[in-house]
Coordinates of C-alpha atoms in Angstrom, one line a residue:
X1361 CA -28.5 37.6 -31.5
X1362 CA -30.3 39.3 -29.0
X1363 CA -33.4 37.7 -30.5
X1364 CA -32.3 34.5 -30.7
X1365 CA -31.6 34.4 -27.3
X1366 CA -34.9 35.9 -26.3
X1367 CA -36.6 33.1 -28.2
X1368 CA -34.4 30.5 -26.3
X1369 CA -35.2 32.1 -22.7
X1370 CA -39.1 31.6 -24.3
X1371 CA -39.1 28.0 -25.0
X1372 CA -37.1 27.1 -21.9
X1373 CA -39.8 29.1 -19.9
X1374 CA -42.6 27.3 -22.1
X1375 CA -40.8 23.9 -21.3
X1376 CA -40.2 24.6 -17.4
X1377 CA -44.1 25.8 -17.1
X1378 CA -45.9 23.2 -19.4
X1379 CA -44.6 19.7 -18.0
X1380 CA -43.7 17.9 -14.9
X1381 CA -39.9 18.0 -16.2
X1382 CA -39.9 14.8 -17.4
X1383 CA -39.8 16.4 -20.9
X1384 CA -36.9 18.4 -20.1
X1385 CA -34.8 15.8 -18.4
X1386 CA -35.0 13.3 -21.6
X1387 CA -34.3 16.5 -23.7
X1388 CA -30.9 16.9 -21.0
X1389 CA -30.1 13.3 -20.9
X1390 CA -31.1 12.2 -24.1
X1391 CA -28.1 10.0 -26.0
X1392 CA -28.3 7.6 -28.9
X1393 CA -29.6 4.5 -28.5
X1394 CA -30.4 2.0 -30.9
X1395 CA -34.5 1.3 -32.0
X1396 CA -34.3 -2.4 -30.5
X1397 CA -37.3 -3.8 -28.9
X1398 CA -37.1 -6.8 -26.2
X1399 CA -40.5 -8.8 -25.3
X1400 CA -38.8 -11.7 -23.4
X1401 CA -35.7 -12.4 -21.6
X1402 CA -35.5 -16.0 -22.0
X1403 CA -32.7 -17.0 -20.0
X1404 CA -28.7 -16.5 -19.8
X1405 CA -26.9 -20.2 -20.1
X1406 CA -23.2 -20.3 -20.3
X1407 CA -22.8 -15.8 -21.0
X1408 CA -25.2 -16.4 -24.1
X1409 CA -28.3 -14.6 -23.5
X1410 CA -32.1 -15.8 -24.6
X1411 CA -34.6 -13.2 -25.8
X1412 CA -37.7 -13.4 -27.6
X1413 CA -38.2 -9.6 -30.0
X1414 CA -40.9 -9.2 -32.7
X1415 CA -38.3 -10.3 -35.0
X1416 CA -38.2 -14.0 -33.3
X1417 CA -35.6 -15.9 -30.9
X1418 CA -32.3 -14.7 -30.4
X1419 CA -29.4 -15.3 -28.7
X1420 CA -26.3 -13.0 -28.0
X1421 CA -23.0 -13.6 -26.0
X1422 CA -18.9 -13.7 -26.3
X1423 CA -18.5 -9.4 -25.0
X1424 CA -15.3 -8.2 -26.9
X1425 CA -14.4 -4.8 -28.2
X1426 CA -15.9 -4.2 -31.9
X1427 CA -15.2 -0.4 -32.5
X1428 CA -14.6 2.9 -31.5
X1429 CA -18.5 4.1 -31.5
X1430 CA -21.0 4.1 -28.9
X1431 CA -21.8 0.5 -29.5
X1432 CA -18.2 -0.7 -29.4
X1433 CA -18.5 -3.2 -26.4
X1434 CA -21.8 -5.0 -27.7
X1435 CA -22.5 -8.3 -26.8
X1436 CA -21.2 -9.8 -30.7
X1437 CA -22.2 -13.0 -32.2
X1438 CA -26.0 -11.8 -32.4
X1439 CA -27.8 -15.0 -33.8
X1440 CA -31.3 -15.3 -34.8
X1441 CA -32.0 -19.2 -33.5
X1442 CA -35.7 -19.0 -34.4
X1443 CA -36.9 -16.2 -37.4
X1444 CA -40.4 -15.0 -38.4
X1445 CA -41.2 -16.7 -41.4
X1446 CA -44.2 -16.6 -44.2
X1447 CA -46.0 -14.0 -41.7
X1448 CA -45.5 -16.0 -38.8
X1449 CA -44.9 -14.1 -35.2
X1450 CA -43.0 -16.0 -32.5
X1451 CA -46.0 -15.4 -29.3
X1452 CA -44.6 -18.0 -26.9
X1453 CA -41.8 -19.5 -25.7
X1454 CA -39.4 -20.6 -23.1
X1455 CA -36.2 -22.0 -22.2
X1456 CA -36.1 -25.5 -21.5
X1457 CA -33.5 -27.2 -19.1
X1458 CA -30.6 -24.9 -20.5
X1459 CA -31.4 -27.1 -23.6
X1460 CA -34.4 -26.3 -25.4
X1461 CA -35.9 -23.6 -26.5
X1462 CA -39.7 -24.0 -26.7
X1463 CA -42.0 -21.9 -28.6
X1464 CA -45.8 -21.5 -30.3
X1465 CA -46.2 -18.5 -33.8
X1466 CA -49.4 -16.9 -34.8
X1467 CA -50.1 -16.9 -38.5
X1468 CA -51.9 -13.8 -39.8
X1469 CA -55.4 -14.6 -40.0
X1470 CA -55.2 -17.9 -38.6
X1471 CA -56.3 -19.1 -35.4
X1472 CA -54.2 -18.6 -32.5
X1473 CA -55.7 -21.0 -30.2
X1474 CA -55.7 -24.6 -31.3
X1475 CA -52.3 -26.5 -31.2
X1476 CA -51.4 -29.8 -32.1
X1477 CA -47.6 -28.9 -32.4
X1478 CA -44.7 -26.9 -31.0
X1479 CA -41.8 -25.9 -31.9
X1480 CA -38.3 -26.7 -30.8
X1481 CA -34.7 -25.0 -31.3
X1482 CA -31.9 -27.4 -29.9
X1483 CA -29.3 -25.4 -27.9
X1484 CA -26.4 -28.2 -28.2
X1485 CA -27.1 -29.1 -31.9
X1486 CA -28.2 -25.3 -33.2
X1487 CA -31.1 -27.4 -35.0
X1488 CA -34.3 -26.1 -35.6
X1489 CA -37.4 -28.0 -35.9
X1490 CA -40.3 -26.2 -36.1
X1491 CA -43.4 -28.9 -35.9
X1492 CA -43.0 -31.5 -33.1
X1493 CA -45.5 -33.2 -31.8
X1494 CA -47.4 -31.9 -29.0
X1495 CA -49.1 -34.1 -25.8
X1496 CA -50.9 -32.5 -22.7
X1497 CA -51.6 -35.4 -20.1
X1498 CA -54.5 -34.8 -18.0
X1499 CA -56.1 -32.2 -20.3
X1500 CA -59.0 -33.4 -22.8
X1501 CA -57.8 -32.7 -26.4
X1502 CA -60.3 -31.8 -28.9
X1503 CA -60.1 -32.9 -32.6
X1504 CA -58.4 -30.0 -33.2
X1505 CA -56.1 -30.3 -30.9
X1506 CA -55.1 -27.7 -27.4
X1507 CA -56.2 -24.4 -27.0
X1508 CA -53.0 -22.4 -25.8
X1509 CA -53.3 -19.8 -23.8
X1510 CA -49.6 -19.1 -23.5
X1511 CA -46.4 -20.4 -22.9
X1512 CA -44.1 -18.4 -20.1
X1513 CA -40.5 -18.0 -19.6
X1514 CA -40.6 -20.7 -16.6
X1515 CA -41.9 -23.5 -19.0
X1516 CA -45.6 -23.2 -17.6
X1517 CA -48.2 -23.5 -20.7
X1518 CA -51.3 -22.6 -19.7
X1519 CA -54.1 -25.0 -21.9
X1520 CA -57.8 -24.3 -22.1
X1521 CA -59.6 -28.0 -22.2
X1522 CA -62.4 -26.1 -24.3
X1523 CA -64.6 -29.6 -23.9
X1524 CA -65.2 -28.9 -20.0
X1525 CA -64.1 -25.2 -19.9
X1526 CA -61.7 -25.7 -17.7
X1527 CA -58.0 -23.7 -17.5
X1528 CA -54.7 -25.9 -16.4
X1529 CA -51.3 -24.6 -15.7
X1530 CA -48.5 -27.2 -17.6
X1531 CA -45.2 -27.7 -17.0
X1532 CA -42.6 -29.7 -19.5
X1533 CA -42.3 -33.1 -18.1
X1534 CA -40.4 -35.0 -21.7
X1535 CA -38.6 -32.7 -24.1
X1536 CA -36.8 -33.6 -27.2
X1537 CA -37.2 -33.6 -31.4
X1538 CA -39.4 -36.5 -31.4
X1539 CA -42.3 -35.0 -28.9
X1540 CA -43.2 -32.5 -26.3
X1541 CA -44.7 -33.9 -23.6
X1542 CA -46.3 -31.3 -21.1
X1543 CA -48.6 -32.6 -17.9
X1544 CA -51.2 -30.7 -16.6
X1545 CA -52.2 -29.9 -12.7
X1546 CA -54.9 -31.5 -11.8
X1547 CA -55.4 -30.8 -7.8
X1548 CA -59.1 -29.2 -7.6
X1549 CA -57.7 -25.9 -5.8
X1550 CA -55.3 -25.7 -9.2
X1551 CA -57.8 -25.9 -11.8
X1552 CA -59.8 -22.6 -12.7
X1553 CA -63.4 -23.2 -14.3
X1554 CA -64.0 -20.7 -16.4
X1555 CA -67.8 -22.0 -17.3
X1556 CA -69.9 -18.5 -18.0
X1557 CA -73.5 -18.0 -16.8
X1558 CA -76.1 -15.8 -17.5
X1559 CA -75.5 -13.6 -14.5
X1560 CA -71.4 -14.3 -14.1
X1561 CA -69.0 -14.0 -17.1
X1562 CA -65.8 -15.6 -16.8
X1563 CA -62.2 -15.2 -18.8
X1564 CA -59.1 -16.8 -18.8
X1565 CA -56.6 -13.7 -17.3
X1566 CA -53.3 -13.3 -17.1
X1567 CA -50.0 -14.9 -16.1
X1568 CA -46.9 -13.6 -14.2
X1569 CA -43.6 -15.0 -13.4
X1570 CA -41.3 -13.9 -10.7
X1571 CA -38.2 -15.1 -10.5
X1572 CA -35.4 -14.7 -8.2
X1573 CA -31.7 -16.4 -7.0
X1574 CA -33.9 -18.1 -4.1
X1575 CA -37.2 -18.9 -5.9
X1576 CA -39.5 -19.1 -8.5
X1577 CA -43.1 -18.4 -8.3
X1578 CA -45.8 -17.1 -10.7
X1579 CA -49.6 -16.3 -10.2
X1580 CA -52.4 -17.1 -13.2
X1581 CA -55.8 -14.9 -12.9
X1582 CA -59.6 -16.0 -13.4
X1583 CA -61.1 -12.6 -14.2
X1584 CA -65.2 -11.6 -13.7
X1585 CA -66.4 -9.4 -16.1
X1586 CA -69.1 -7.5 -14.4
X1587 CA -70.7 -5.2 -16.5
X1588 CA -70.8 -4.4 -20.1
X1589 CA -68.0 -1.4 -20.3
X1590 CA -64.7 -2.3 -21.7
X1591 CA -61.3 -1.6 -20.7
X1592 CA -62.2 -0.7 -17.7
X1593 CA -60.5 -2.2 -14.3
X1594 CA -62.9 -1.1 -12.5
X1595 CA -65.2 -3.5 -14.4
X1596 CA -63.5 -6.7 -13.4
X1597 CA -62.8 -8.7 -10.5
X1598 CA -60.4 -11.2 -10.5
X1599 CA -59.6 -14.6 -8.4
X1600 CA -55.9 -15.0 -7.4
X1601 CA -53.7 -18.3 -7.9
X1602 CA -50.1 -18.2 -6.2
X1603 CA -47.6 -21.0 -7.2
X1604 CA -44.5 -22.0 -6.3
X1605 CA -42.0 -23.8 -8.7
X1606 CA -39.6 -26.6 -7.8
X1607 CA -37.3 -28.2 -9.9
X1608 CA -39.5 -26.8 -13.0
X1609 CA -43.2 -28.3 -11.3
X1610 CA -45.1 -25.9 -10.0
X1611 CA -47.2 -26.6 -6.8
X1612 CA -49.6 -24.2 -5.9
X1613 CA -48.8 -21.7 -3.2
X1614 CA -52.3 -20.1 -2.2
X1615 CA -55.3 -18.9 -3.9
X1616 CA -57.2 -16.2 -2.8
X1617 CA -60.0 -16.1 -0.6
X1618 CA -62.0 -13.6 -2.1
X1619 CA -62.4 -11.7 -5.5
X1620 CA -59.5 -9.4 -6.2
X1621 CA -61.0 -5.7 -7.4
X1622 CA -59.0 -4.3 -10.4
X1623 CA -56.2 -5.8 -12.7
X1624 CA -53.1 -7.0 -12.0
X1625 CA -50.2 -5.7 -13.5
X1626 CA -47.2 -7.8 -11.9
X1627 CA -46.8 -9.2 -8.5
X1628 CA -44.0 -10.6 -5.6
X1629 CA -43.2 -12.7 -2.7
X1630 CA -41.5 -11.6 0.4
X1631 CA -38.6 -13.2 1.5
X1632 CA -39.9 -15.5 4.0
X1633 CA -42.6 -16.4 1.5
X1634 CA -45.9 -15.7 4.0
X1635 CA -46.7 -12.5 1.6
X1636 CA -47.8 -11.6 -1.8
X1637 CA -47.9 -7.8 -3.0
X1638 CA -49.9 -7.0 -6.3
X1639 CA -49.3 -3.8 -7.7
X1640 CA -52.6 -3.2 -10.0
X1641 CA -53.2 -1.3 -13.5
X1642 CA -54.1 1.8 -11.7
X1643 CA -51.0 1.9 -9.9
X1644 CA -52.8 0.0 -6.2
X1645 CA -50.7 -2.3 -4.1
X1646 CA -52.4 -5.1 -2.1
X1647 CA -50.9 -7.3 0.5
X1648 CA -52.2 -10.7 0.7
X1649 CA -50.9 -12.9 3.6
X1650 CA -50.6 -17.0 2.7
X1651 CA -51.5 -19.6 4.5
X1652 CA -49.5 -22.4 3.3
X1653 CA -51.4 -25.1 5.4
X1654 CA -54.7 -24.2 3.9
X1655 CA -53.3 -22.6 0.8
X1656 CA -55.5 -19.3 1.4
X1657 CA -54.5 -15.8 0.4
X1658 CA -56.1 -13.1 2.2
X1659 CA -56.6 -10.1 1.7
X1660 CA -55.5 -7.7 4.1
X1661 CA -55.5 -4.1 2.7
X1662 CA -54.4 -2.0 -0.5
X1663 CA -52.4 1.3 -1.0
X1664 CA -53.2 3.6 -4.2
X1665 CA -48.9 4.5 -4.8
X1666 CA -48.9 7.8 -5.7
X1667 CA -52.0 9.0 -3.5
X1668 CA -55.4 9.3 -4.9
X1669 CA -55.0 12.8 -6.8
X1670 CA -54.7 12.7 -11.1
X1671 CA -50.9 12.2 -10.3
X1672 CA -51.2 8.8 -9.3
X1673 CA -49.1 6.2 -11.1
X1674 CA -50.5 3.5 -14.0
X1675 CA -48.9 0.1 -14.8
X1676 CA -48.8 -1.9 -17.7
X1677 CA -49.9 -5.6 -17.5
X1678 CA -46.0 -7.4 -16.7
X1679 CA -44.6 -4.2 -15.7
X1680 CA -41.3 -4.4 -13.9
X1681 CA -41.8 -5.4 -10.5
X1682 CA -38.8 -6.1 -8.4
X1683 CA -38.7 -6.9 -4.7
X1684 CA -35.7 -6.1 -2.5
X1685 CA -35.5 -6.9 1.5
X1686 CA -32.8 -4.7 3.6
X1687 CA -31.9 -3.7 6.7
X1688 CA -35.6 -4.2 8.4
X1689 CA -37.3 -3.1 4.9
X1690 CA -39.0 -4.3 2.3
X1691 CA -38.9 -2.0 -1.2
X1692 CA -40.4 -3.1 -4.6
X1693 CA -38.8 -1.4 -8.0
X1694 CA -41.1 -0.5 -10.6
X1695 CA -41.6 1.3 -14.0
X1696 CA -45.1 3.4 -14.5
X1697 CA -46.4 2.9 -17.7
X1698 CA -45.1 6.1 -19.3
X1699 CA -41.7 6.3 -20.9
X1700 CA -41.3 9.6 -19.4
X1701 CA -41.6 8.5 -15.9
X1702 CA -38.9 7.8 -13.1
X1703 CA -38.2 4.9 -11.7
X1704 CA -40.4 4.3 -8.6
X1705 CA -39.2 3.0 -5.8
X1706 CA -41.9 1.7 -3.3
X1707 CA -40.8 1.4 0.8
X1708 CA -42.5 -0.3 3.6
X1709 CA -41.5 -2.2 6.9
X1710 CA -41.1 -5.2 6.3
X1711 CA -43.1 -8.4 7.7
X1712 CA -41.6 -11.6 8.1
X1713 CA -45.3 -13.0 9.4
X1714 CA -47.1 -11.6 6.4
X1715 CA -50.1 -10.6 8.6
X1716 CA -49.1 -7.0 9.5
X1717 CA -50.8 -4.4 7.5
X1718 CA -48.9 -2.0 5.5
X1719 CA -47.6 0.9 7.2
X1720 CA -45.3 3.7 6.9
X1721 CA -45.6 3.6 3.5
X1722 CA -43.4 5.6 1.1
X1723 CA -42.5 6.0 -2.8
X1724 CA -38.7 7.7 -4.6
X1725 CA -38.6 8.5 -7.7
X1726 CA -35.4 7.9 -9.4
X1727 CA -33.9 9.1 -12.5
X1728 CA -30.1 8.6 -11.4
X1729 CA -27.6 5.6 -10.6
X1730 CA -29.0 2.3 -12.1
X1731 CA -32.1 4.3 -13.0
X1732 CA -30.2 6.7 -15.2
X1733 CA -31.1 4.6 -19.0
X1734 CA -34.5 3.4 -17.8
X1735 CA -36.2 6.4 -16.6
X1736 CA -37.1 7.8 -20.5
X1737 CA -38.1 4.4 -22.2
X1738 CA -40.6 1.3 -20.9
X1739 CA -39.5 -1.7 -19.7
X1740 CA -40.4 -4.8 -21.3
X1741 CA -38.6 -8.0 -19.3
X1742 CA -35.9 -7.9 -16.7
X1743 CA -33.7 -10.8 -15.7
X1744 CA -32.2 -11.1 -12.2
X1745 CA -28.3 -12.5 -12.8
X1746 CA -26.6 -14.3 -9.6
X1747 CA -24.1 -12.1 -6.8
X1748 CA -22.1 -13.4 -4.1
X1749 CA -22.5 -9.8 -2.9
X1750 CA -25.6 -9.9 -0.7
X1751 CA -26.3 -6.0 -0.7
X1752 CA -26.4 -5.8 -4.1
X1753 CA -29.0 -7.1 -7.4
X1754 CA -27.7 -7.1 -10.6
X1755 CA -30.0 -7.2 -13.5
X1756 CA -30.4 -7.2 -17.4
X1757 CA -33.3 -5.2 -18.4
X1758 CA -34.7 -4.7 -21.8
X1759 CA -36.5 -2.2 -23.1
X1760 CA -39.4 -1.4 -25.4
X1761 CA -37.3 0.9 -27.8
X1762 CA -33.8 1.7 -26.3
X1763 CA -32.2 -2.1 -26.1
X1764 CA -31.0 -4.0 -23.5
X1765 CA -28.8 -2.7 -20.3
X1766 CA -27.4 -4.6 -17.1
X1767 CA -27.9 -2.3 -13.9
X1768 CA -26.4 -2.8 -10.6
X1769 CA -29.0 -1.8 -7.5
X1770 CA -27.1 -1.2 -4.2
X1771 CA -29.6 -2.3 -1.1
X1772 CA -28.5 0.3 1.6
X1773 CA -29.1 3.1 -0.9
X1774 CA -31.6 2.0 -3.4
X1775 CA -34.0 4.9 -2.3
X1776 CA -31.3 7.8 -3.4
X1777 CA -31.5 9.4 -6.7
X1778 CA -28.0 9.6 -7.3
X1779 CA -24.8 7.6 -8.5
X1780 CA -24.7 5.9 -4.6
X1781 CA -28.1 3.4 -5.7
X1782 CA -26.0 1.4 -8.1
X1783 CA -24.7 2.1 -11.7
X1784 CA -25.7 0.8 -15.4
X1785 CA -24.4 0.0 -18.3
X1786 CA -24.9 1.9 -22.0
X1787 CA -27.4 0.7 -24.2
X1788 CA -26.2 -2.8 -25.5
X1789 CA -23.2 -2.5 -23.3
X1790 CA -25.1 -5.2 -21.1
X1791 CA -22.9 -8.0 -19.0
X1792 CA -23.9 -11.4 -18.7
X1793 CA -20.4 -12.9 -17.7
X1794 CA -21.2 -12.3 -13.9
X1795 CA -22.4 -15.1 -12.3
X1796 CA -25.4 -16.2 -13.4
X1797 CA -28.6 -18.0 -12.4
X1798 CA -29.0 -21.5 -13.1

């Protein structure tokens, strides 16, 4: 026995000398959770929930008790609206006007590019119909119809008009079983032209959605490719467009000014909307300040979170970003792109002009409270439900492997790593019946 316990004093030694102690917290905290991947959080309509997965379109809603194990207060009546069929993987979609949902599959070894239709899942009805008719005003079609270069959760399809290599951010203007009808922007300052040269390759980047109780907004990259490595962000520089979404058309916001260095991984907009913050690949933040008169965002200055040393934090492309604004401060939530690491918690004064550099900066890391379940998994998608409480956020957040939770974040203590920052619900335990965003 003696042994045995010498071996055990080993390992913890081994364990406590080899790692950061992120290994040993998962190996303290760890629980059963069930091996459920999100990609998209659609939507919540009603208490019925909207999420994309690799397996297709689902819904989920009606909370009731179903058992005595772990799972027992799951969301039941778990419904797949739109499956993966004949090899087919649901890549886009959206939910339309608490109506529709819209969506584009890839075939394997087909071309994901050219669409002529789209498919359409009828809330009301339950119907299905998976080939409608697409149309894109102001875009030129080709005689193979649209290149799609995605459709988001906000309804913006972003369409490639190969003939003039130009790239146009859509937006759902008729929606129903007969046809789709999207219409493109078509302001100059909206349109990217991605034309390549011999001395300046362009690409079509990425797109990102924020989306809160007051506003929506989303910002859609042009990215320079500036030398021949690959997968390098230090290899791209990337042009900026901000927009601003009312009553599902989006308008754009601001564009930047001049060539943003490295790759965005998610983004936000202060409260009084005269700010942007992009948090970058490598785990920089940059402050842009918009002028909404001459729809310019400059660039003011950049912080690497994390400091400079090999410790510095790395994001995923549509990492969890999540802004908050309290008591004189402004703090952004986010997940580094490892499963083992905390919740980060980034804190700054805040800046209702938008012009102020960033100072006083300051990161948490959180493994407690409403970052208890999210601190040993990635997260996917998050979801920001309505409160009448104005000190608190509640979200649903799903996860790459671990399912879907609702967290509570308490402003006035969002920094703490302990039970006082908010709360969260077990794996699949989530709640969508508070009140909800339209």
């Amino acid at each position: 026995m003696k042994i045995k316990h010498f071996l055990y004093a080993a390992l913890l030694a081994v364990l406590l000398a080899s790692c950061d102690g992120s290994v040993l917290v998962e190996v303290v905290t760890a629980e059963d959770t069930p091996d459920k991947n999100y990609q998209k959080i659609l939507g919540v309509v009603s208490g019925t929930v909207y999420y994309q997965n690799k397996k297709g379109l689902f819904s989920n809603s009606s909370s009731s008790e179903q058992g005595s194990d772990i799972y027992s207060k799951v969301l039941n009546g778990e419904n797949t609206l739109v499956a993966n069929s004949n090899g087919a993987l649901v890549r886009y979609s959206c939910l339309y006007g608490s109506q529709y949902l819209l969506y584009f599959q890839i075939y394997w070894n087909s071309n994901d590019g050219y669409r002529s239709t789209i498919g359409l899942y009828d809330l009301s009805s339950g119907t299905n119909y998976p080939s409608v008719p697409l149309n894109v005003t102001g875009v030129t079609a080709t005689s193979d119809g649209y290149w799609i270069k995605g459709l988001h959760e906000d309804g913006g399809l972003v369409v490639f008009d190969k003939a003039n290599n130009k790239v146009y951010l859509c937006y759902p203007a008729t929606v129903n079983s007969s046809a789709v009808t999207f219409t493109a922007l078509t302001d100059s300052d909206s349109v990217l032209d991605v034309a390549n040269t011999s001395s300046m390759q362009y690409e079509v980047g990425a797109y990102f959605l924020q989306r809160t109780q007051a506003n929506t907004y989303s910002m859609m990259t042009r990215v320079h490719k500036v030398n021949n490595d690959e997968e390098d962000d230090d290899d791209h520089d990337t042009d900026l467009y901000f927009f601003k979404w009312n009553s599902g058309v989006p308008s754009l916001l601001a564009k930047s000014s001049g060539t943003h260095p490295y790759r965005p991984a998610n983004f936000v907009i202060n409260s009084s909307g005269t700010a942007a913050y992009v948090l970058c690949t490598n785990g920089r933040l940059y402050k842009y300040s918009l002028d909404l008169d001459s729809k310019t965002a400059t660039k003011i200055n950049y912080y690497k979170s994390g400091g400079y040393s090999s410790g510095g934090y790395s994001y995923g492309t549509g990492c969890m970003m999540y802004y908050i604004s309290s008591g004189g401060k402004e703090y952004i939530v986010t997940k580094p792109n490892y499963k083992s690491r905390a919740i980060i918690v980034l804190e700054f004064t805040e800046d209702t002009a938008g012009t102020t550099e960033i100072a006083d900066f300051d990161d948490s890391s959180l493994r407690k409270g409403f970052a208890y379940r999210l601190d040993s998994d990635l997260i996917n998608c998050f979801y920001e439900l309505r409160t009448d409480d104005s000190s608190k956020s509640k979200l649903l957040a799903g996860t790459n492997e671990s399912g879907m939770v609702s967290i509570i974040i308490n402003w006035d203590n969002v920094t703490n790593n302990s039970s006082s920052n908010g709360s969260t619900s077990a794996s699949e335990q989530y709640d969508t019946t508070l009140n909800l965003l339209p």
